[in-house]
Coordinates of C-alpha atoms in Angstrom, one line a residue:
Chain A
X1 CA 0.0 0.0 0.0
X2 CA 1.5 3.6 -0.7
X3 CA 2.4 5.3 1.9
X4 CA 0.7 9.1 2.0
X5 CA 2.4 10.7 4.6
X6 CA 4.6 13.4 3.2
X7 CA 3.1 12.3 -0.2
X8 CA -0.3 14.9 -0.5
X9 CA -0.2 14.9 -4.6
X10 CA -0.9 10.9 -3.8
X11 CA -4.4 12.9 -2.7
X12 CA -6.8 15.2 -4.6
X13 CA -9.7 17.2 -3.1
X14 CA -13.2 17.3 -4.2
X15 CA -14.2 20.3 -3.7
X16 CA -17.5 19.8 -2.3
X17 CA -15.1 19.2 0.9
X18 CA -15.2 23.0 1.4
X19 CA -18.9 23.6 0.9
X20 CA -18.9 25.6 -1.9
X21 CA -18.2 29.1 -0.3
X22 CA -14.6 30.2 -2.1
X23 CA -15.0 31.0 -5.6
X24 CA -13.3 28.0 -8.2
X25 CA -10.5 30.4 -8.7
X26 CA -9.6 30.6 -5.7
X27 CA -10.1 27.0 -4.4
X28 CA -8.0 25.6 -7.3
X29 CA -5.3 28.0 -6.3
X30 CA -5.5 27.1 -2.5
X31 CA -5.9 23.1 -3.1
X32 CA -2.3 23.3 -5.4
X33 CA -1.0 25.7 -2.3
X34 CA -1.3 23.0 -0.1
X35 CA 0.4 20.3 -2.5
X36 CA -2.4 18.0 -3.2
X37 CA -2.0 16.2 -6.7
X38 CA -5.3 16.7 -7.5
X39 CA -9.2 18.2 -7.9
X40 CA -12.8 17.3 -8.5
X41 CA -15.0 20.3 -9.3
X42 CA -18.6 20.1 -9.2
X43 CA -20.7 21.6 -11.8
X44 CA -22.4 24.1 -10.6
X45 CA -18.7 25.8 -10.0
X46 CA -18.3 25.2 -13.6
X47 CA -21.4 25.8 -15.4
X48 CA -22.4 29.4 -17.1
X49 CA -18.3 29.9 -15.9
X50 CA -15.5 30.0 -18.7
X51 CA -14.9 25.9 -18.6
X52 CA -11.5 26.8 -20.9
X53 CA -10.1 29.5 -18.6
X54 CA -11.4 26.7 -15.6
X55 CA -9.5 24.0 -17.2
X56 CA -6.2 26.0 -17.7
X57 CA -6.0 27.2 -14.2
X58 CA -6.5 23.9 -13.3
X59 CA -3.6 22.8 -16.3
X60 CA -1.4 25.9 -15.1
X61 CA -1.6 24.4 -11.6
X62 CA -0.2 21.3 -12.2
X63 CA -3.6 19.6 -10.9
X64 CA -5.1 16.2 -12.1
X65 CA -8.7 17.1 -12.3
X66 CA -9.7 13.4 -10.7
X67 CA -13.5 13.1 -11.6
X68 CA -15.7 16.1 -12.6
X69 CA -19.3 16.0 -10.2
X70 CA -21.5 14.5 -10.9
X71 CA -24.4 13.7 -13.1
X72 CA -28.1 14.6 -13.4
X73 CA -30.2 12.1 -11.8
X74 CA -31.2 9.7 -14.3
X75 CA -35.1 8.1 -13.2
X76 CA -37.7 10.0 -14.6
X77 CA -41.7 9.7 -15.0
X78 CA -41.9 11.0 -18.6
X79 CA -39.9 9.7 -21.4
X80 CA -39.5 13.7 -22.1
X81 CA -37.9 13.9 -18.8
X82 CA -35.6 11.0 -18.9
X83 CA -34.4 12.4 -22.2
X84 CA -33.8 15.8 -20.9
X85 CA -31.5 13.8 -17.7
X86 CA -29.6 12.4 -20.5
X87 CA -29.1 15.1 -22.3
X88 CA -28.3 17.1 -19.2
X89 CA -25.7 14.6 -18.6
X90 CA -24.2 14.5 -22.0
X91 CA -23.5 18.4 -21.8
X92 CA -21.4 17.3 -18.3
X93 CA -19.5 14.5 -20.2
X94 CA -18.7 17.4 -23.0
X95 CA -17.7 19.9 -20.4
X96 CA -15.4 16.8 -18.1
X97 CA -13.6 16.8 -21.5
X98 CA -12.3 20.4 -21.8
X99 CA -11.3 20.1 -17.8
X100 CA -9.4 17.4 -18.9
X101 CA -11.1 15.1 -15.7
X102 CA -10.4 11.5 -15.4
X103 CA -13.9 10.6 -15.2
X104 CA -17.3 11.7 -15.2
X105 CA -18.8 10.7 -11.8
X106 CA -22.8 9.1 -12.1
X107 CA -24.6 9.5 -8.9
X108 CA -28.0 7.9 -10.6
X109 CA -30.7 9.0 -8.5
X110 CA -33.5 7.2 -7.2
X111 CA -37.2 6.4 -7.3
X112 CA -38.6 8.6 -9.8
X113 CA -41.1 11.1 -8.2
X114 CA -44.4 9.1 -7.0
X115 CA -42.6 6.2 -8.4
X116 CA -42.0 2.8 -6.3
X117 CA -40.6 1.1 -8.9
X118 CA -36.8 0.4 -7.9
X119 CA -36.7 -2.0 -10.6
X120 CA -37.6 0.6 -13.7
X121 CA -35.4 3.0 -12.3
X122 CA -32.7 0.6 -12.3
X123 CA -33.7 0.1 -16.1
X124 CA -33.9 3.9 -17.0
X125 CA -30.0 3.8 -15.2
X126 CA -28.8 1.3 -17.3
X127 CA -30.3 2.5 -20.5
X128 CA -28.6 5.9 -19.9
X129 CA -25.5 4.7 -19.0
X130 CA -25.1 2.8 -22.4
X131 CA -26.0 6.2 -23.9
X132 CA -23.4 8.4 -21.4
X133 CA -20.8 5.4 -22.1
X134 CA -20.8 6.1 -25.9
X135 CA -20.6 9.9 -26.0
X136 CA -17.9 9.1 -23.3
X137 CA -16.0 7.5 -25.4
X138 CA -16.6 10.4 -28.3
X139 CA -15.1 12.8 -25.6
X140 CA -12.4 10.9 -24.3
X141 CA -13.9 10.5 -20.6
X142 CA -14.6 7.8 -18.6
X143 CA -17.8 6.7 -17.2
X144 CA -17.5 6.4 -13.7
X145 CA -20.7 4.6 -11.7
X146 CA -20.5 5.4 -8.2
X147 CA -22.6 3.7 -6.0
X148 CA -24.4 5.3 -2.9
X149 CA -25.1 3.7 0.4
X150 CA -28.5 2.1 1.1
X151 CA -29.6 5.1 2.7
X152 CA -30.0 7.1 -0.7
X153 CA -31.7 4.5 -2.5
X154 CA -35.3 6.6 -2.4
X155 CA -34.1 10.3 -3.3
X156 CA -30.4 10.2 -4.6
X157 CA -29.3 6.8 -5.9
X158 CA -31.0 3.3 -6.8
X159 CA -27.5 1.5 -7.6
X160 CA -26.4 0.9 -4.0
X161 CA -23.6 -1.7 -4.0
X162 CA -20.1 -2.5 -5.9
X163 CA -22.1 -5.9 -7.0
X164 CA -24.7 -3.4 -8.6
X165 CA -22.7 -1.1 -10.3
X166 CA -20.0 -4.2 -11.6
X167 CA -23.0 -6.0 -12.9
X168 CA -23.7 -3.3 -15.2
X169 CA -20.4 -2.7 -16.3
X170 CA -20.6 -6.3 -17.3
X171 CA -23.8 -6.3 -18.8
X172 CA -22.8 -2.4 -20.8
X173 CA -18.9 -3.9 -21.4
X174 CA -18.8 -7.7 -21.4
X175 CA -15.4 -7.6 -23.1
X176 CA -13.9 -5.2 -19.9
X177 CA -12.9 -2.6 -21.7
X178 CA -12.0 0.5 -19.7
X179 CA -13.8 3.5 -20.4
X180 CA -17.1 2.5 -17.8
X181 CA -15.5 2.2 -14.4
X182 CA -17.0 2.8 -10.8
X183 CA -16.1 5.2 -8.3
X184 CA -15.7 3.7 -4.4
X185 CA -16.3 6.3 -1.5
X186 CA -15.7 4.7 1.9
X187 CA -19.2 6.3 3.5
X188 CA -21.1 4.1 0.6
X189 CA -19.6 0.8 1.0
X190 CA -18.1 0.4 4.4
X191 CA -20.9 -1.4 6.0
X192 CA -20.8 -4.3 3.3
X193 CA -20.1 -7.6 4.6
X194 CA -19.1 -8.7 1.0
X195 CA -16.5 -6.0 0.5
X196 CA -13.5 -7.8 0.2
X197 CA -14.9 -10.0 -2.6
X198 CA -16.9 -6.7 -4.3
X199 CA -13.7 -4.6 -4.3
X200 CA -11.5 -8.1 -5.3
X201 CA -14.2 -8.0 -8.1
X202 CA -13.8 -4.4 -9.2
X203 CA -10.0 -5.3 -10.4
X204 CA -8.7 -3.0 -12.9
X205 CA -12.2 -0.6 -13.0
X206 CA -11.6 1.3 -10.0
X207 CA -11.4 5.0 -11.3
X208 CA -11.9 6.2 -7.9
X209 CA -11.3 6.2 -4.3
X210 CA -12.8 9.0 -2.1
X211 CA -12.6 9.1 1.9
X212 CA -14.3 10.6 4.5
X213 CA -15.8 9.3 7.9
X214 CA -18.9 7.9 9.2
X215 CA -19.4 9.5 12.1
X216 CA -20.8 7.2 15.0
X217 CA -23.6 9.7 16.0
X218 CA -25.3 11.0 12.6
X219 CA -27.2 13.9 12.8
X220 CA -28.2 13.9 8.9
X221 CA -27.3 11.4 6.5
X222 CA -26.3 13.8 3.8
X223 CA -24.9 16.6 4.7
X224 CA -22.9 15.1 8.5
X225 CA -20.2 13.1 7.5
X226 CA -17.3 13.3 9.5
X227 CA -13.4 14.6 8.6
X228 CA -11.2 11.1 8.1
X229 CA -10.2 9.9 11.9
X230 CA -13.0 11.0 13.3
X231 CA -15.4 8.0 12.7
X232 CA -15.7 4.7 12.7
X233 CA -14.2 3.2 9.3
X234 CA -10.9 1.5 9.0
X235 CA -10.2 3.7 5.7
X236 CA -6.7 1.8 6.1
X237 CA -8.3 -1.6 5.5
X238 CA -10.0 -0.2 2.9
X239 CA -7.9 1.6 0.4
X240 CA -5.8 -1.6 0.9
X241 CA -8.4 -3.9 -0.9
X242 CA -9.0 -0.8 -3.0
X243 CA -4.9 -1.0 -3.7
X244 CA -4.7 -4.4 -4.1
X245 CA -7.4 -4.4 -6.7
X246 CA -4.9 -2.3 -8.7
X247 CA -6.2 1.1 -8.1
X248 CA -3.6 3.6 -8.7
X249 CA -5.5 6.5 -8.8
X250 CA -5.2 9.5 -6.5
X251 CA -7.0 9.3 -3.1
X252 CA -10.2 11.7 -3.2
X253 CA -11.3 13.8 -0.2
X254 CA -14.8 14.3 -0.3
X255 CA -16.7 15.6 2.9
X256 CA -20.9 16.9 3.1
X257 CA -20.4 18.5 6.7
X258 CA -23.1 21.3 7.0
X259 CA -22.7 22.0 10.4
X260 CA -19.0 21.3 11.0
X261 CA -16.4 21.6 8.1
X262 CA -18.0 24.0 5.6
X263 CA -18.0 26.8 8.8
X264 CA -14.5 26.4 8.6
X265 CA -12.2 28.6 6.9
X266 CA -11.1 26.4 3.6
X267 CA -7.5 27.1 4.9
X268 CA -8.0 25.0 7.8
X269 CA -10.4 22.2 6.3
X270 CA -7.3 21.9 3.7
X271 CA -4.8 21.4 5.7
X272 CA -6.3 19.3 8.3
X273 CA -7.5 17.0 5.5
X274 CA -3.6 16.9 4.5
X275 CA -2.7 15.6 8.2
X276 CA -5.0 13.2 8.4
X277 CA -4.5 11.9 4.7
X278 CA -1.0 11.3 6.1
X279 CA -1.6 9.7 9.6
X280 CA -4.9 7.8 9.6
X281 CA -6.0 6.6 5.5
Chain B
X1 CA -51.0 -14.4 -1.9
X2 CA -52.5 -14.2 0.9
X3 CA -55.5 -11.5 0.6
X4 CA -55.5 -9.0 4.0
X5 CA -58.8 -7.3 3.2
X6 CA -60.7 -8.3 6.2
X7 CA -58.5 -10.6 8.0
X8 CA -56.2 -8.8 10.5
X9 CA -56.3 -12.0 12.3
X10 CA -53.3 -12.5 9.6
X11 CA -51.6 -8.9 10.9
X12 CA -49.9 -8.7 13.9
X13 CA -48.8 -5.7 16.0
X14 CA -45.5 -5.0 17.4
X15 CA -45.8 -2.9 20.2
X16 CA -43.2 -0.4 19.3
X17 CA -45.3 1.0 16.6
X18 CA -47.7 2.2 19.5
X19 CA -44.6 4.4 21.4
X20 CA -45.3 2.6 24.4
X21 CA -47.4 5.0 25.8
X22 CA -49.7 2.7 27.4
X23 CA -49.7 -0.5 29.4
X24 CA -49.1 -3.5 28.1
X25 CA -52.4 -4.8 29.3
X26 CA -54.2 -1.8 27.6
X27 CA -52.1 -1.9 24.7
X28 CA -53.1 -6.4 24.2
X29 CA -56.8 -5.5 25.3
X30 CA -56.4 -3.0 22.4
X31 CA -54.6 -5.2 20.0
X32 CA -57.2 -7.9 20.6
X33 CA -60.2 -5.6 20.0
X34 CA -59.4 -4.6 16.9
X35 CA -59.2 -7.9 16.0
X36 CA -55.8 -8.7 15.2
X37 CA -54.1 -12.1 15.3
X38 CA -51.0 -11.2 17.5
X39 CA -48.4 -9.4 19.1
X40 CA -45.0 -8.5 19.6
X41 CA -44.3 -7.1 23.4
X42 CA -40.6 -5.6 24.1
X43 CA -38.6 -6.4 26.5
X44 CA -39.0 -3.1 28.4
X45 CA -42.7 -3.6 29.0
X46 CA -42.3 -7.2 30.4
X47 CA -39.3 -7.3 32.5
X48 CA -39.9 -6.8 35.7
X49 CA -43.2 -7.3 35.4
X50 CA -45.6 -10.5 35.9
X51 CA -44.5 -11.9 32.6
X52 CA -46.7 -15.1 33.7
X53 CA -49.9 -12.7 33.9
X54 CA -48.8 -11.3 31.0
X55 CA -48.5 -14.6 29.1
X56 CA -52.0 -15.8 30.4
X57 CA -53.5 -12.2 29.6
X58 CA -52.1 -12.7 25.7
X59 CA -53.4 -16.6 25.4
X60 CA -56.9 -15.6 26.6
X61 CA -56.6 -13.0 23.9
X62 CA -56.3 -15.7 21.3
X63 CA -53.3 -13.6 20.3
X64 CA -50.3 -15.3 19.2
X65 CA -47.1 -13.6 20.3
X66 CA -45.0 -13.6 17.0
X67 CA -42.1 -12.4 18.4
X68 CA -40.6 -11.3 21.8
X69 CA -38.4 -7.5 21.1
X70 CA -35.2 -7.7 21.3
X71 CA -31.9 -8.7 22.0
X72 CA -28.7 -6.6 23.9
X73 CA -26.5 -6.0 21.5
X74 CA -24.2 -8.4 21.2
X75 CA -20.6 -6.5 20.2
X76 CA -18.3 -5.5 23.5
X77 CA -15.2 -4.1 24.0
X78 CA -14.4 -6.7 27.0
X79 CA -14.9 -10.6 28.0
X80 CA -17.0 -9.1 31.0
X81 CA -19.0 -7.1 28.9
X82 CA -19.6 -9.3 26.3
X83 CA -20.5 -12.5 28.5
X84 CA -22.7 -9.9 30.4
X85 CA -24.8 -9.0 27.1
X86 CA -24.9 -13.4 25.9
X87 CA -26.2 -13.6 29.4
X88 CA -28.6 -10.5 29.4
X89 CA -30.0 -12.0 26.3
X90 CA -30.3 -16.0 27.9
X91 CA -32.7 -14.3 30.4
X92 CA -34.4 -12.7 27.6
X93 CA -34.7 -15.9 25.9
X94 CA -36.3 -17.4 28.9
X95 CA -38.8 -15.1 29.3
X96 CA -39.6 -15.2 25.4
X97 CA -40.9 -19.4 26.6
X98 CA -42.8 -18.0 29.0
X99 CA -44.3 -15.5 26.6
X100 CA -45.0 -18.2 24.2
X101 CA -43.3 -16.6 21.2
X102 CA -42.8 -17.7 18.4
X103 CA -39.6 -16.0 18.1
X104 CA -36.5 -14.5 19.8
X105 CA -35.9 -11.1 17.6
X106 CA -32.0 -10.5 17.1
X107 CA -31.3 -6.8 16.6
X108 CA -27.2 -7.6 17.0
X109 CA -26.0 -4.4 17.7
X110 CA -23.5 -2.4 15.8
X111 CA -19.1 -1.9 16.5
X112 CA -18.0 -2.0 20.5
X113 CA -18.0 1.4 21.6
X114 CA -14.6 3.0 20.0
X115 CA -14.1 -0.1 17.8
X116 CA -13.7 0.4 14.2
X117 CA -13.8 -3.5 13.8
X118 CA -16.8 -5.1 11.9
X119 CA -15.6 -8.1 11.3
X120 CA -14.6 -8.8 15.1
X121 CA -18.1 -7.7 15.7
X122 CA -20.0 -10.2 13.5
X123 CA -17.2 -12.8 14.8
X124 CA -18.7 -12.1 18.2
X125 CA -22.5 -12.1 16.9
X126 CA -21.9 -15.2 15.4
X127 CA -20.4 -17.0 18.8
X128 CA -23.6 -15.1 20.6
X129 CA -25.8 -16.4 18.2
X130 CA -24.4 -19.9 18.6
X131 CA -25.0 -20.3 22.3
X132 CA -28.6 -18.3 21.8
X133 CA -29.6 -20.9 19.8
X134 CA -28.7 -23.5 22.2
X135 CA -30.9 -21.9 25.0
X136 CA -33.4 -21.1 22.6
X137 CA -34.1 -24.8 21.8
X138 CA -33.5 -25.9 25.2
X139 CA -36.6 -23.3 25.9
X140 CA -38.6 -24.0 22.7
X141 CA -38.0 -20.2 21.2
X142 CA -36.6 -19.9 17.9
X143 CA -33.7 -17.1 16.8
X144 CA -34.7 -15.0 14.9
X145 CA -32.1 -13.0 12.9
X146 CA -33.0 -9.3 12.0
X147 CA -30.7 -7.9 9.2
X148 CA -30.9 -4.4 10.1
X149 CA -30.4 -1.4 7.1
X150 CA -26.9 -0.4 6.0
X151 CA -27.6 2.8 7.7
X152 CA -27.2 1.2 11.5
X153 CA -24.3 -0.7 10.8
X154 CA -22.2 1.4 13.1
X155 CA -24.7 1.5 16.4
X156 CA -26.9 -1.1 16.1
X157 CA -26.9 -4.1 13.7
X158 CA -23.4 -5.0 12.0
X159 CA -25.6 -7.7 10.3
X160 CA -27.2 -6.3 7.7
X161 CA -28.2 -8.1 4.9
X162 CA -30.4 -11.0 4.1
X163 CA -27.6 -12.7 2.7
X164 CA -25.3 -12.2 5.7
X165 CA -27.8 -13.4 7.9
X166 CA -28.8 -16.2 5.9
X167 CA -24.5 -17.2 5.6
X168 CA -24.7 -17.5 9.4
X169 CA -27.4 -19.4 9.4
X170 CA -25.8 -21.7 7.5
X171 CA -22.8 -21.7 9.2
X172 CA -24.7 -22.8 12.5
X173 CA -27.3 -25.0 11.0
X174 CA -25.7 -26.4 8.1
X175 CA -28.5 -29.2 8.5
X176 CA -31.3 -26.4 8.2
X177 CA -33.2 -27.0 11.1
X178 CA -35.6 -24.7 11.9
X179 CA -35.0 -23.4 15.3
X180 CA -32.7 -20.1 13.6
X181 CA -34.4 -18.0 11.4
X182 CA -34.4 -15.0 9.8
X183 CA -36.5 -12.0 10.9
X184 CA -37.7 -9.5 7.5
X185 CA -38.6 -5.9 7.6
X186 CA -39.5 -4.0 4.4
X187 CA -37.8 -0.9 5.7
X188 CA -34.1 -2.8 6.5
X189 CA -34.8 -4.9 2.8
X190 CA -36.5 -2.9 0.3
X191 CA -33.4 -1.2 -1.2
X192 CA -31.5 -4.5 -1.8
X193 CA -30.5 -5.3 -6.0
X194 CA -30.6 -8.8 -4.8
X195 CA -34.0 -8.7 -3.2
X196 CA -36.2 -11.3 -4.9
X197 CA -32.8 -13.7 -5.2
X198 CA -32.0 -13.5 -1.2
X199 CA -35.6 -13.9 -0.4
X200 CA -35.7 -17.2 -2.1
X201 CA -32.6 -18.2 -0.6
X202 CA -34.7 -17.8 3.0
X203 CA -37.0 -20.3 1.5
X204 CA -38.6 -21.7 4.9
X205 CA -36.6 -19.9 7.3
X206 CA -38.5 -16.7 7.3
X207 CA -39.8 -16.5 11.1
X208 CA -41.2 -13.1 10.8
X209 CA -42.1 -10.3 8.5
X210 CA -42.5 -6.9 9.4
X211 CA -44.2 -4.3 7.5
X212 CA -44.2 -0.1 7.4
X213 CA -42.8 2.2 4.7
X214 CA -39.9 4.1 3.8
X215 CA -40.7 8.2 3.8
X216 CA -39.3 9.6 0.9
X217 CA -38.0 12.5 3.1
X218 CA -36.8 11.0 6.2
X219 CA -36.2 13.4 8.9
X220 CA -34.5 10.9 10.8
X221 CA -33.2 7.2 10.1
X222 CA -34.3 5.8 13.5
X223 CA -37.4 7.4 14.4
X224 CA -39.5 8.4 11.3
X225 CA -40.7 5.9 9.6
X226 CA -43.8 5.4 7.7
X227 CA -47.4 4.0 7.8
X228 CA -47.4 1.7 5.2
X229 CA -48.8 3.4 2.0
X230 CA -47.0 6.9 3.0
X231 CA -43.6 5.8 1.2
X232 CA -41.6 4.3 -1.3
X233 CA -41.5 0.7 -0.9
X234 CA -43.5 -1.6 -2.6
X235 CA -45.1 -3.2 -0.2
X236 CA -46.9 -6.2 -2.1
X237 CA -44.0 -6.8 -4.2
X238 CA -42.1 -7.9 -1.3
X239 CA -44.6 -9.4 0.2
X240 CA -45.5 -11.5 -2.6
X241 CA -41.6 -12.7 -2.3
X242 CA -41.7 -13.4 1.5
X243 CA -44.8 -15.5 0.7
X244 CA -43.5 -17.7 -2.4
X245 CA -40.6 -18.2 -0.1
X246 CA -43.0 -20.5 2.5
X247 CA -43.5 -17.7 4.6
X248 CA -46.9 -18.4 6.1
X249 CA -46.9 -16.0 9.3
X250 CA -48.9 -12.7 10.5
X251 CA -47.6 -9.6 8.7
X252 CA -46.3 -7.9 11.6
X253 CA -46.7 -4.2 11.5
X254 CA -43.6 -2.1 13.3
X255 CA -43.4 1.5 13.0
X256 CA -40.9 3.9 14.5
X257 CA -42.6 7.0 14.4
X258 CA -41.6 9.8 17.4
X259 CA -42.9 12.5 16.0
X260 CA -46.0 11.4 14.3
X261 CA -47.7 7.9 15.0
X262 CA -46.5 7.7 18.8
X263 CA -48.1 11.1 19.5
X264 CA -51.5 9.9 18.4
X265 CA -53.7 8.1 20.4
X266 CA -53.2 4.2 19.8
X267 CA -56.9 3.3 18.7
X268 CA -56.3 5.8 15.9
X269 CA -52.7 4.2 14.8
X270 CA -54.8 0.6 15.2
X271 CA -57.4 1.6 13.0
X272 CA -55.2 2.8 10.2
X273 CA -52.8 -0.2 10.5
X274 CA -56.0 -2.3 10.1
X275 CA -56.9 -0.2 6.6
X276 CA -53.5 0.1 5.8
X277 CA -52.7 -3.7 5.7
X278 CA -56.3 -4.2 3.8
X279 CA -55.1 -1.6 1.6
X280 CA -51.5 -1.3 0.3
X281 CA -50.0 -4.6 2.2

């Protein structure tokens, strides 16, 4: 396993980590400050911006842009709506080109409004993700699938485990070709008492790895996750299996903390993130 | 499947979904009235009680007690503590004979306190599980296994999926006797990609099903869940499932609901239950 400590361009920062309250300017300038290797902009930082002038600062900066977040929820109740998620989507795969990002990250969504079908939404996912996969590959970006804990399946995501989102990959890319990957946060899959195997599975389509902490006492599900250390997963054990499974790939901060870390100055969120990227993932 | 309309005696009521805001002698008188077939007492409305006037109270009912609520968590950071909680649970298990229930209900609990360690905590459910199931047959009570939702795996089930449960299972009755079950609740289940597979797999070792629903908006993961019919899960479907699978038991109705059902007076919660399991169940 690669050691981090001292080694903070091993790590990238998504940039939802700092709640959205610096401008993109100056986040990119203060993530390359603090040495980290890379960044994962979200689009409404990018969106109605100059995406060029984005994507150079990001260039000039020496930053990887790891994954570009995140995509329009896919389940829809019209077919005029599920067309417009796609397209949505395909505008975001177009833009993740000109920054240059590593992947395009899917959060799926869930149930469709007033819908209780799990199982059509699941079909509505997989019928856009054949559709992302191809103008992927037009654009030169990778398809990342990143399933969401359990806990999201209603509003935010109906893919909920590595199983899930490998079994698509199979069924979209039977022959393993590498331009549909998945994305592994440790707050989604933590809990699973298949992990080993899941991630063993996931072999050579990892284009991902994000940490953060679950926090023992939640207060909100989304938005209350807690800084690395400060919780209750063994991020060590897992960005080994994550390693062993061949992921090379920068390790990706990403933390929703409402009431705690986006209060903070971004100065200090960054550079705690750095000390505990080096002394407890 | 079995058709609801008009036969609660098929629906059962676990207490919790009445807040425990009344007496257990109220709350069976109540149960009884409105004509269900059974109940499901916790522990904290029995023990130190006349459990023996409250068995006898039940039986003249003609309520059948489907399961007795629930077990110490299992998971300790000590010998002492852990042995204490196995023991705690033996008691429980004792008193669950005299109840005449069908069922022990296994809730496992979640990590020790400070523990990052799941897998020494299912190693420790699984040895607590093995001697439970030695009392419980010495007494007559089955173990029944509860895979709780991904969500608690930190504070209050480290077992949570049908398959895990069903692996122990296997483990500790490779012969597939029937005195260790598993316990289902739509609101742990519904979210699963694996659903209508794992449910098979439980073919005739289903020992209870619990019903409620899954609010879209969920203000909080412990203590606001839904009347059935007021969510997202497909009731029916799953139903329909538990049933193909042998499952020939009440449909158990369990709702955590602080701010909403518990404040109500219980004959009104009753009287939708009843409509609500003739209805959307």
């Amino acid at each position: 396993m690669r050691d981090l400590k001292g080694h903070p361009e091993l790590c990238a920062i998504n940039t939802a980590t700092l709640g959205f309250t610096a401008r993109i300017d100056k986040v990119i300038d203060a993530v390359a400050r603090h040495g980290f290797g890379g960044i994962a902009p979200w689009r409404r930082e990018v969106e109605g911006q100059d995406i060029k002038a984005i994507a150079r600062q990001i260039r000039d900066a020496k930053l990887k842009v790891t994954g570009y977040c995140r995509s329009s929820f896919i389940p829809a109740t019209t077919v005029e709506e599920f067309r417009a998620n796609v397209a949505a989507n395909k505008k975001a795969v177009a833009d993740a080109a000109i920054l240059g990002a590593e992947s395009f990250v899917m959060v799926v969504g869930g149930l469709a409004q007033g819908s209780k079908d799990l199982t059509a939404a699941r079909r509505q996912v997989a019928e856009a993700t054949a559709e992302l996969l191809a103008h992927g590959k037009a654009h030169g970006v990778k398809i990342a699938l990143e399933p969401l804990h359990p806990v999201y399946a209603a509003d935010r995501s109906c893919l909920s485990t590595i199983d899930e989102a490998l079994d698509l990959c199979d069924r979209l890319v039977p022959d393993g070709e590498d331009m549909l990957g998945i994305c592994l946060d440790v707050y989604h899959i933590w809990w699973d008492p298949a992990l080993a195997r899941a991630i063993e599975r996931a072999r050579g389509r990892i284009t991902g790895f994000h940490v953060c902490d679950w926090l023992r006492v939640t207060k909100d599900v989304l938005n209350d996750r807690g800084m690395m250390g400060d919780g209750v997963i063994d991020i060590p054990a897992i960005r080994g299996m994550v390693e062993k499974a061949h992921y090379d790939g920068l390790v990706e901060v990403e933390i929703f903390s409402a009431a705690d870390w986006w209060t903070r100055p971004i100065e200090d969120t960054l550079r705690v993130c750095k000390e505990r990227l080096a002394t407890v993932c």
